[in-house]
Short mmCIF file of C-alpha atoms in Angstrom, two decimals:
data_model
loop_
_atom_site.label_atom_id
_atom_site.label_comp_id
_atom_site.label_asym_id
_atom_site.label_seq_id
_atom_site.Cartn_x
_atom_site.Cartn_y
_atom_site.Cartn_z
CA MET G 1 125.86 -127.82 187.71
CA VAL G 2 127.25 -131.22 188.86
CA ARG G 3 125.33 -132.68 191.79
CA LEU G 4 127.66 -134.20 194.38
CA CYS G 5 127.01 -137.32 196.43
CA VAL G 6 125.26 -136.35 199.70
CA ILE G 7 127.34 -138.90 201.64
CA CYS G 8 130.95 -138.34 200.55
CA ASN G 9 130.45 -134.85 199.06
CA LYS G 10 133.25 -135.61 196.59
CA GLU G 11 132.06 -137.80 193.73
CA ARG G 12 129.29 -137.03 191.26
CA ALA G 13 125.91 -138.41 192.31
CA ILE G 14 124.65 -140.93 189.74
CA VAL G 15 122.02 -142.79 191.78
CA LYS G 16 118.84 -141.59 193.46
CA ARG G 17 118.00 -144.15 196.12
CA PRO G 18 114.38 -145.32 195.76
CA LYS G 19 114.21 -145.96 199.51
CA THR G 20 115.38 -142.56 200.78
CA GLY G 21 115.57 -140.25 197.77
CA GLN G 22 119.26 -139.59 198.53
CA GLN G 23 121.48 -138.66 195.57
CA VAL G 24 124.64 -140.76 195.92
CA CYS G 25 127.69 -141.88 193.97
CA ARG G 26 128.15 -145.51 193.01
CA GLU G 27 130.64 -146.43 195.75
CA CYS G 28 128.54 -144.80 198.47
CA PHE G 29 125.46 -146.62 197.17
CA TYR G 30 127.35 -149.92 197.52
CA TYR G 31 128.44 -148.94 201.03
CA VAL G 32 124.99 -147.93 202.36
CA PHE G 33 123.27 -150.89 200.67
CA GLU G 34 125.68 -153.40 202.22
CA THR G 35 125.86 -151.64 205.60
CA GLU G 36 122.06 -151.52 205.99
CA ILE G 37 121.91 -155.29 205.43
CA HIS G 38 124.78 -155.82 207.90
CA ASN G 39 122.90 -153.70 210.46
CA THR G 40 119.72 -155.74 209.90
CA ILE G 41 121.73 -158.94 210.51
CA THR G 42 123.49 -157.67 213.66
CA ASP G 43 120.54 -155.75 215.16
CA ASN G 44 118.39 -158.89 214.94
CA LYS G 45 121.21 -161.27 215.96
CA LEU G 46 120.40 -163.54 213.01
CA PHE G 47 123.57 -165.65 213.23
CA LYS G 48 126.17 -166.84 215.66
CA LYS G 49 129.76 -167.73 214.86
CA GLY G 50 130.14 -171.17 213.32
CA ASP G 51 126.57 -171.37 211.99
CA LYS G 52 126.08 -173.43 208.84
CA VAL G 53 123.84 -171.31 206.61
CA ALA G 54 122.03 -172.37 203.43
CA ILE G 55 121.28 -169.53 200.98
CA ALA G 56 118.06 -170.27 199.09
CA ALA G 57 119.25 -169.82 195.49
CA SER G 58 116.86 -169.56 192.54
CA GLY G 59 119.15 -167.72 190.11
CA GLY G 60 116.93 -164.62 190.29
CA LYS G 61 118.08 -161.13 191.26
CA ASP G 62 117.18 -161.40 194.97
CA SER G 63 118.91 -164.70 195.69
CA THR G 64 121.92 -163.84 193.50
CA VAL G 65 122.48 -160.52 195.30
CA LEU G 66 121.86 -162.30 198.63
CA ALA G 67 124.55 -164.89 197.90
CA TYR G 68 127.01 -162.18 196.79
CA VAL G 69 126.33 -159.92 199.81
CA MET G 70 126.29 -162.78 202.35
CA LYS G 71 129.72 -163.92 201.18
CA LEU G 72 131.00 -160.32 201.17
CA LEU G 73 129.70 -159.48 204.66
CA ASN G 74 130.84 -162.85 206.05
CA GLN G 75 134.39 -161.96 205.03
CA ARG G 76 134.25 -158.21 205.83
CA TYR G 77 132.78 -158.53 209.32
CA GLN G 78 134.09 -162.01 210.13
CA TYR G 79 130.71 -163.61 210.83
CA ASP G 80 132.56 -166.96 210.62
CA LEU G 81 129.62 -168.63 208.82
CA ASP G 82 129.82 -171.78 206.72
CA LEU G 83 127.82 -170.86 203.60
CA PHE G 84 126.03 -173.16 201.12
CA LEU G 85 123.73 -172.63 198.13
CA LEU G 86 120.45 -174.57 198.24
CA SER G 87 118.26 -174.71 195.13
CA ILE G 88 114.84 -176.22 194.50
CA ASP G 89 114.07 -177.71 191.09
CA GLU G 90 110.29 -177.47 190.76
CA GLY G 91 110.40 -179.12 187.32
CA ILE G 92 109.24 -176.21 185.13
CA THR G 93 110.60 -176.72 181.61
CA GLY G 94 111.85 -173.52 179.97
CA TYR G 95 112.03 -171.70 183.30
CA ARG G 96 113.61 -173.51 186.23
CA ASP G 97 116.00 -175.57 184.11
CA ASP G 98 117.38 -172.30 182.65
CA SER G 99 117.57 -170.51 186.01
CA LEU G 100 119.41 -173.45 187.58
CA GLU G 101 122.14 -172.97 184.98
CA THR G 102 122.56 -169.46 186.43
CA VAL G 103 122.78 -170.93 189.94
CA LYS G 104 125.48 -173.34 188.77
CA ARG G 105 127.46 -170.38 187.37
CA ASN G 106 126.97 -168.52 190.68
CA GLN G 107 128.33 -171.56 192.49
CA GLN G 108 131.53 -171.25 190.44
CA GLN G 109 131.65 -167.44 190.73
CA TYR G 110 131.20 -167.36 194.52
CA ASP G 111 132.97 -170.66 195.24
CA LEU G 112 130.17 -171.99 197.46
CA PRO G 113 128.93 -175.61 197.70
CA LEU G 114 125.61 -176.21 195.91
CA LYS G 115 122.81 -178.69 196.65
CA ILE G 116 119.81 -179.06 194.32
CA VAL G 117 116.69 -180.94 195.46
CA SER G 118 113.75 -181.56 193.14
CA TYR G 119 110.00 -181.89 193.55
CA SER G 120 110.21 -185.12 191.55
CA GLU G 121 112.54 -186.80 194.04
CA LEU G 122 110.75 -185.41 197.11
CA TYR G 123 107.12 -185.71 196.05
CA GLY G 124 107.07 -187.83 192.87
CA TRP G 125 105.55 -184.93 190.91
CA SER G 126 107.08 -182.07 188.88
CA MET G 127 105.25 -178.74 188.49
CA ASP G 128 104.81 -179.47 184.77
CA GLN G 129 102.91 -182.64 185.73
CA ILE G 130 100.92 -180.84 188.44
CA VAL G 131 99.83 -178.05 186.07
CA LYS G 132 98.56 -180.69 183.62
CA GLU G 133 96.31 -181.97 186.43
CA VAL G 134 95.18 -178.72 188.11
CA GLY G 135 95.49 -176.07 185.38
CA LEU G 136 96.76 -172.52 185.91
CA LYS G 137 94.32 -171.38 188.59
CA ASN G 138 95.62 -173.04 191.77
CA ASN G 139 99.08 -174.16 190.67
CA CYS G 140 100.86 -171.46 192.75
CA THR G 141 99.29 -172.96 195.90
CA PHE G 142 100.95 -176.32 195.19
CA CYS G 143 104.28 -174.74 194.31
CA GLY G 144 104.43 -172.44 197.35
CA VAL G 145 103.56 -175.21 199.82
CA PHE G 146 105.98 -177.71 198.26
CA ARG G 147 108.83 -175.19 197.95
CA ARG G 148 108.66 -174.14 201.62
CA GLN G 149 108.85 -177.76 202.73
CA ALA G 150 111.50 -178.63 200.11
CA LEU G 151 113.80 -175.89 201.46
CA ASP G 152 113.53 -177.36 204.95
CA ARG G 153 114.14 -180.87 203.65
CA GLY G 154 117.14 -179.68 201.66
CA ALA G 155 118.50 -177.96 204.76
CA VAL G 156 118.20 -181.23 206.70
CA ILE G 157 120.16 -183.01 203.93
CA LEU G 158 122.87 -180.31 204.15
CA ASP G 159 122.78 -180.46 207.97
CA VAL G 160 122.62 -176.67 208.26
CA ASP G 161 121.42 -174.54 211.21
CA HIS G 162 119.85 -171.75 209.21
CA ILE G 163 118.24 -170.90 205.86
CA VAL G 164 118.35 -167.34 204.47
CA THR G 165 115.93 -166.30 201.74
CA GLY G 166 115.92 -163.30 199.40
CA HIS G 167 112.50 -162.01 200.45
CA ASN G 168 112.75 -158.21 200.20
CA ALA G 169 110.74 -155.32 201.66
CA ASP G 170 108.37 -155.31 198.67
CA ASP G 171 107.65 -159.05 199.10
CA ILE G 172 106.89 -158.64 202.81
CA ALA G 173 104.63 -155.62 202.23
CA GLU G 174 102.75 -157.66 199.62
CA THR G 175 102.30 -160.54 202.08
CA VAL G 176 100.99 -158.20 204.81
CA LEU G 177 98.38 -156.80 202.43
CA MET G 178 97.44 -160.25 201.08
CA ASN G 179 96.85 -161.56 204.60
CA ILE G 180 94.70 -158.52 205.44
CA LEU G 181 92.67 -158.86 202.23
CA ARG G 182 92.14 -162.58 202.91
CA GLY G 183 91.36 -162.00 206.59
CA ASP G 184 94.15 -164.42 207.51
CA ILE G 185 94.91 -163.22 211.04
CA ALA G 186 96.87 -166.37 211.91
CA ARG G 187 99.56 -165.50 209.36
CA LEU G 188 99.66 -161.74 210.02
CA PRO G 189 102.01 -161.75 213.04
CA ARG G 190 104.29 -164.37 211.46
CA CYS G 191 104.67 -162.76 208.03
CA THR G 192 106.61 -159.73 209.33
CA GLU G 193 108.94 -161.73 211.58
CA ILE G 194 112.51 -161.51 210.32
CA CYS G 195 113.34 -164.96 211.68
CA THR G 196 111.10 -168.00 212.04
CA SER G 197 111.63 -171.66 212.87
CA GLY G 198 111.25 -174.25 210.16
CA ASP G 199 111.38 -178.01 210.55
CA GLY G 200 113.02 -179.02 213.83
CA SER G 201 115.54 -176.44 214.98
CA ILE G 202 116.39 -174.98 211.56
CA ARG G 203 115.85 -171.23 211.56
CA ARG G 204 114.79 -169.24 208.51
CA SER G 205 115.49 -165.53 208.12
CA LYS G 206 115.19 -162.62 205.69
CA PRO G 207 118.27 -160.34 205.69
CA PHE G 208 116.59 -158.22 202.95
CA LYS G 209 113.51 -157.50 205.10
CA TYR G 210 114.03 -153.73 204.87
CA THR G 211 115.75 -153.70 201.45
CA TYR G 212 113.77 -152.29 198.51
CA GLU G 213 113.47 -154.41 195.37
CA LYS G 214 114.49 -151.48 193.16
CA GLU G 215 117.75 -151.09 195.10
CA ILE G 216 118.49 -154.82 194.76
CA VAL G 217 118.04 -154.47 190.98
CA MET G 218 120.31 -151.40 190.92
CA TYR G 219 122.98 -153.17 192.97
CA ALA G 220 122.90 -156.23 190.69
CA TYR G 221 123.09 -153.97 187.62
CA PHE G 222 126.02 -151.84 188.82
CA LYS G 223 127.91 -154.88 190.12
CA LYS G 224 127.21 -156.72 186.84
CA LEU G 225 126.02 -159.80 188.72
CA ASP G 226 124.91 -162.85 186.73
CA TYR G 227 121.21 -163.48 187.35
CA PHE G 228 118.12 -164.89 185.61
CA SER G 229 115.32 -162.38 185.03
CA THR G 230 112.44 -164.30 183.41
CA GLU G 231 109.16 -164.54 185.34
CA CYS G 232 107.70 -167.98 186.03
CA ILE G 233 105.61 -169.13 183.06
CA TYR G 234 102.91 -170.47 185.39
CA SER G 235 102.34 -167.35 187.56
CA PRO G 236 100.67 -164.67 185.35
CA ASN G 237 97.33 -165.05 187.15
CA ALA G 238 98.73 -165.25 190.69
CA TYR G 239 96.82 -163.23 193.31
CA ARG G 240 100.12 -161.78 194.53
CA GLY G 241 100.67 -160.15 191.13
CA HIS G 242 97.62 -157.90 191.60
CA VAL G 243 98.77 -156.89 195.10
CA ARG G 244 102.27 -156.22 193.72
CA THR G 245 100.85 -153.86 191.07
CA PHE G 246 98.89 -152.00 193.75
CA ILE G 247 101.99 -151.57 195.94
CA LYS G 248 104.07 -150.34 192.96
CA ASP G 249 101.39 -147.71 192.35
CA LEU G 250 101.52 -146.69 196.02
CA GLU G 251 105.32 -146.51 195.93
CA SER G 252 105.26 -144.18 192.92
CA ILE G 253 103.15 -141.73 194.97
CA ARG G 254 104.79 -142.31 198.37
CA PRO G 255 108.13 -144.19 198.35
CA SER G 256 107.93 -144.88 202.10
CA ALA G 257 104.68 -146.85 201.60
CA ILE G 258 106.56 -150.18 201.48
CA ILE G 259 108.30 -149.70 204.84
CA ASP G 260 105.14 -148.14 206.31
CA ILE G 261 103.12 -151.29 205.44
CA ILE G 262 105.80 -153.51 207.04
CA HIS G 263 105.81 -151.40 210.22
CA SER G 264 101.99 -151.56 210.30
CA GLY G 265 102.19 -155.35 210.02
CA GLU G 266 104.72 -155.46 212.87
CA ALA G 267 102.39 -153.36 215.05
CA PHE G 268 99.30 -155.56 214.59
CA GLU G 269 98.15 -157.24 217.78
CA ILE G 270 95.48 -159.90 217.97
CA LYS G 271 93.05 -159.29 220.78
CA ASN G 272 92.78 -161.74 223.68
CA GLY G 273 90.36 -164.59 223.17
CA VAL G 274 90.88 -164.99 219.42
CA LYS G 275 91.47 -168.66 218.73
CA LEU G 276 94.59 -169.31 216.65
CA PRO G 277 95.87 -172.59 215.15
CA VAL G 278 98.15 -174.63 217.42
CA GLN G 279 101.41 -175.72 215.82
CA GLY G 280 101.93 -179.48 215.87
CA VAL G 281 103.43 -182.05 213.51
CA CYS G 282 101.97 -183.92 210.54
CA LYS G 283 101.11 -187.51 211.50
CA ARG G 284 102.19 -188.71 208.05
CA CYS G 285 105.52 -186.97 207.27
CA GLY G 286 106.45 -185.37 210.61
CA TYR G 287 106.60 -181.83 209.15
CA MET G 288 105.22 -178.96 211.24
CA SER G 289 101.48 -178.52 210.83
CA SER G 290 98.46 -177.07 212.63
CA ASN G 291 96.31 -179.99 211.37
CA GLU G 292 96.65 -183.79 211.49
CA LEU G 293 98.01 -183.68 207.95
CA CYS G 294 100.28 -180.87 206.72
CA LYS G 295 99.23 -178.93 203.63
CA ALA G 296 101.85 -180.70 201.47
CA CYS G 297 100.48 -184.15 202.40
CA MET G 298 96.92 -182.95 201.75
CA LEU G 299 97.84 -181.68 198.29
CA LEU G 300 99.86 -184.80 197.52
CA GLU G 301 97.04 -187.11 198.51
CA GLY G 302 94.68 -185.23 196.22
CA LEU G 303 97.13 -185.59 193.33
CA ASN G 304 97.79 -189.27 193.98
CA ARG G 305 94.07 -190.06 194.25
CA GLY G 306 93.36 -188.32 190.93
CA LEU G 307 91.42 -185.59 192.75
CA PRO G 308 93.88 -182.65 192.55
CA LYS G 309 91.45 -180.04 193.90
CA LEU G 310 90.73 -182.10 197.00
CA GLY G 311 93.60 -180.64 199.04
CA ILE G 312 92.87 -177.02 198.10
CA GLY G 313 89.58 -176.55 199.92
CA LYS G 314 89.06 -176.49 203.67
CA ASN G 315 86.94 -179.63 203.77
CA PHE G 316 89.68 -182.14 203.05
CA LYS G 317 89.05 -185.52 204.72
#
């Protein structure tokens, strides 16, 4: 017996949606996938007409699908956005140099302007050089801190109003759990926000906040999108990887676990009287910071002084 799509009731169902369990045909899968992202954008009023928006582009599945869908929805629903691709070159030989070739092909395929900024030009260090100094234990700390700031700096260079990133529902659920496991209450409320402010008035948002990673992979596969699928060579021991494995196990038992964790994170409230960091600006570089020096400047100073672990602990002076 041929199972028909539960949406159109005409075509043969070939996809079982990981998020809902619905059996759908290919065209209906495209439609619901794109429409759910459109609804996330409009329900949360992420953009206004005329906004200049930088799409954080790594060449991976999330950012490639994001670029494709943002261009599609911009045209379909007349968002009237000015779209750009913004890539960060961390300086990882055999990984980022290859993935940037994918981004350059995407730039041609989607006909969007591309800006690449590198750690070397911003900080004077590549990740290859940093790993030689710090080893493979804390390297993800350096990369994460530098990449967040590099995106904001790249956005300033492009003179955009907004950055969109490909963080999906799985990523956000992982971050909620990581912050709980680390007891990091300051980051808990912020990590589930769909839109946050970066440097100055540049906003940063996650249109894929409620989009499952498996569905992004399926969409990229069926659409035959050109993306880079190799994992970073420096991240096999990352703490996030263990949390990711745990969430995948939960999802296999209860597919709604990912959305449930996000909703739990959204519902967290910090009781009155709990002291939280006050957001200010770094006295050295002017980037937002809750300390005199931002984390990037702390890490950089440690590297430049030949004491790379100095900026990792809490007792940096």
